[in-house]
């Protein structure tokens, strides 16, 4: 399932950033509020290099329950790749920002995941069902589109 999400994220406007967001949730277990509140100082060592753990401060965590979370290798690589793409025209202490703001909101983080779920439901699942129907019933291309469109008529 993660591969399907990676495939979706590659199609987004900011695939490197969105992959980092996804992995912060998947591999580090961060909530949307924690991702939105994450600052570079929580990820870097004294020299400013990415460290081996996330030092989540109390003010960024739910219920002021700060903690130290080891960085998974895949997450660390994604964060390094994302950091390399950031422009220095609008420096921000926050890891995740937008074109218009140096910090994003928890709602924007949650919406990224919701859009991905909707696209999965609307694009991938029907394609799988059509493939199964084609295999079982030998439908051609035009007949398959009738089946797909029929799935969305209520």
Short mmCIF file of C-alpha atoms in Angstrom, two decimals:
data_model
loop_
_atom_site.label_atom_id
_atom_site.label_comp_id
_atom_site.label_asym_id
_atom_site.label_seq_id
_atom_site.Cartn_x
_atom_site.Cartn_y
_atom_site.Cartn_z
CA UNK A 1 0.00 0.00 0.00
CA UNK A 2 2.87 2.35 0.71
CA UNK A 3 4.08 1.85 -2.88
CA UNK A 4 0.67 3.02 -4.15
CA UNK A 5 0.98 6.17 -2.02
CA UNK A 6 4.54 6.76 -3.30
CA UNK A 7 3.16 6.49 -6.84
CA UNK A 8 0.49 9.08 -6.06
CA UNK A 9 3.00 11.40 -4.36
CA UNK A 10 5.27 11.35 -7.43
CA UNK A 11 2.40 13.00 -9.35
CA UNK A 12 1.93 15.88 -6.91
CA UNK A 13 3.34 19.38 -7.33
CA UNK A 14 5.89 18.87 -4.54
CA UNK A 15 6.72 15.15 -4.55
CA UNK A 16 9.88 15.40 -2.42
CA UNK A 17 8.16 17.41 0.30
CA UNK A 18 5.06 15.22 0.24
CA UNK A 19 7.12 12.04 0.47
CA UNK A 20 8.88 13.47 3.54
CA UNK A 21 5.50 14.29 5.09
CA UNK A 22 4.20 10.79 4.39
CA UNK A 23 7.30 9.14 5.87
CA UNK A 24 7.21 11.39 8.95
CA UNK A 25 3.77 9.94 9.59
CA UNK A 26 4.47 6.36 8.50
CA UNK A 27 7.99 5.76 9.83
CA UNK A 28 8.17 8.20 12.78
CA UNK A 29 4.51 7.99 13.80
CA UNK A 30 4.04 11.76 13.88
CA UNK A 31 0.56 13.27 13.91
CA UNK A 32 -0.47 16.08 11.53
CA UNK A 33 0.01 18.73 14.27
CA UNK A 34 3.46 17.36 15.07
CA UNK A 35 4.51 17.39 11.39
CA UNK A 36 3.24 20.97 10.99
CA UNK A 37 5.09 22.05 14.16
CA UNK A 38 8.35 20.25 13.35
CA UNK A 39 11.35 22.59 13.23
CA UNK A 40 14.78 21.92 11.76
CA UNK A 41 16.39 22.35 15.17
CA UNK A 42 14.49 19.21 16.27
CA UNK A 43 16.22 17.23 13.51
CA UNK A 44 19.73 18.67 13.38
CA UNK A 45 22.86 18.35 15.48
CA UNK A 46 25.06 21.21 16.74
CA UNK A 47 26.67 21.56 13.29
CA UNK A 48 23.31 21.90 11.57
CA UNK A 49 23.47 18.44 9.96
CA UNK A 50 20.55 16.04 10.09
CA UNK A 51 20.96 13.81 13.11
CA UNK A 52 19.88 10.28 13.91
CA UNK A 53 16.69 11.18 15.80
CA UNK A 54 13.78 13.61 15.98
CA UNK A 55 13.84 15.52 19.27
CA UNK A 56 10.16 16.47 19.37
CA UNK A 57 9.72 19.35 21.79
CA UNK A 58 6.76 19.46 24.20
CA UNK A 59 5.12 22.40 22.42
CA UNK A 60 5.05 20.46 19.12
CA UNK A 61 3.61 17.26 20.60
CA UNK A 62 0.07 16.33 21.53
CA UNK A 63 -0.51 16.85 25.23
CA UNK A 64 2.95 18.35 25.64
CA UNK A 65 4.42 14.85 25.45
CA UNK A 66 7.72 15.55 23.74
CA UNK A 67 9.88 12.57 22.91
CA UNK A 68 12.94 11.36 21.02
CA UNK A 69 12.17 9.30 17.90
CA UNK A 70 14.97 7.46 16.06
CA UNK A 71 15.15 8.33 12.35
CA UNK A 72 14.51 5.45 9.99
CA UNK A 73 17.05 5.27 7.09
CA UNK A 74 14.34 5.81 4.46
CA UNK A 75 12.95 8.81 6.36
CA UNK A 76 16.43 10.28 6.84
CA UNK A 77 17.12 9.98 3.09
CA UNK A 78 13.77 11.62 2.29
CA UNK A 79 14.46 14.49 4.68
CA UNK A 80 17.93 15.02 3.18
CA UNK A 81 16.45 15.06 -0.33
CA UNK A 82 13.73 17.49 0.73
CA UNK A 83 16.17 19.78 2.53
CA UNK A 84 18.31 19.93 -0.62
CA UNK A 85 15.32 21.20 -2.65
CA UNK A 86 14.43 24.03 -0.31
CA UNK A 87 15.22 27.51 -1.52
CA UNK A 88 16.96 29.93 0.75
CA UNK A 89 14.89 32.90 -0.43
CA UNK A 90 12.45 32.43 2.44
CA UNK A 91 14.33 30.67 5.23
CA UNK A 92 12.09 29.05 7.79
CA UNK A 93 12.71 27.31 11.09
CA UNK A 94 9.85 24.94 10.18
CA UNK A 95 10.49 21.80 8.17
CA UNK A 96 7.21 21.91 6.25
CA UNK A 97 6.09 25.18 4.71
CA UNK A 98 4.12 26.35 1.71
CA UNK A 99 4.61 28.84 -1.10
CA UNK A 100 2.77 31.46 0.93
CA UNK A 101 3.85 30.69 4.49
CA UNK A 102 6.91 29.49 6.34
CA UNK A 103 4.78 27.04 8.33
CA UNK A 104 1.89 24.87 7.20
CA UNK A 105 -1.20 23.96 9.20
CA UNK A 106 -2.15 20.56 10.62
CA UNK A 107 -5.28 20.67 8.43
CA UNK A 108 -3.16 21.02 5.28
CA UNK A 109 -1.11 17.98 6.33
CA UNK A 110 -4.27 15.95 6.96
CA UNK A 111 -5.78 17.07 3.64
CA UNK A 112 -2.75 15.77 1.76
CA UNK A 113 -3.55 12.28 3.04
CA UNK A 114 -7.27 12.64 2.36
CA UNK A 115 -6.68 13.62 -1.27
CA UNK A 116 -4.44 10.59 -1.68
CA UNK A 117 -7.14 8.30 -0.29
CA UNK A 118 -9.77 9.79 -2.61
CA UNK A 119 -7.54 9.32 -5.65
CA UNK A 120 -6.90 5.70 -4.65
CA UNK A 121 -10.65 5.07 -4.40
CA UNK A 122 -11.44 6.81 -7.68
CA UNK A 123 -8.55 5.65 -9.87
CA UNK A 124 -6.78 2.54 -8.65
CA UNK A 125 -9.63 0.50 -7.17
CA UNK A 126 -11.82 0.71 -10.31
CA UNK A 127 -8.81 -0.21 -12.45
CA UNK A 128 -8.27 -3.32 -10.34
CA UNK A 129 -11.93 -4.25 -10.57
CA UNK A 130 -11.94 -3.72 -14.33
CA UNK A 131 -8.85 -5.92 -14.65
CA UNK A 132 -10.59 -8.68 -12.71
CA UNK A 133 -13.74 -8.34 -14.82
CA UNK A 134 -11.68 -8.44 -18.00
CA UNK A 135 -9.94 -11.58 -16.83
CA UNK A 136 -13.17 -13.29 -15.78
CA UNK A 137 -15.51 -12.12 -18.52
CA UNK A 138 -13.17 -11.20 -21.43
CA UNK A 139 -14.45 -7.62 -21.80
CA UNK A 140 -12.77 -5.34 -24.37
CA UNK A 141 -11.71 -1.72 -23.75
CA UNK A 142 -15.03 -0.03 -24.57
CA UNK A 143 -16.99 -2.53 -22.53
CA UNK A 144 -14.65 -1.98 -19.58
CA UNK A 145 -15.32 1.78 -19.59
CA UNK A 146 -19.04 1.05 -19.46
CA UNK A 147 -18.36 -1.09 -16.38
CA UNK A 148 -16.24 1.64 -14.76
CA UNK A 149 -18.83 4.35 -15.41
CA UNK A 150 -21.56 2.04 -14.19
CA UNK A 151 -19.73 1.67 -10.90
CA UNK A 152 -20.21 5.41 -10.23
CA UNK A 153 -23.88 5.66 -11.16
CA UNK A 154 -26.20 5.57 -8.18
#
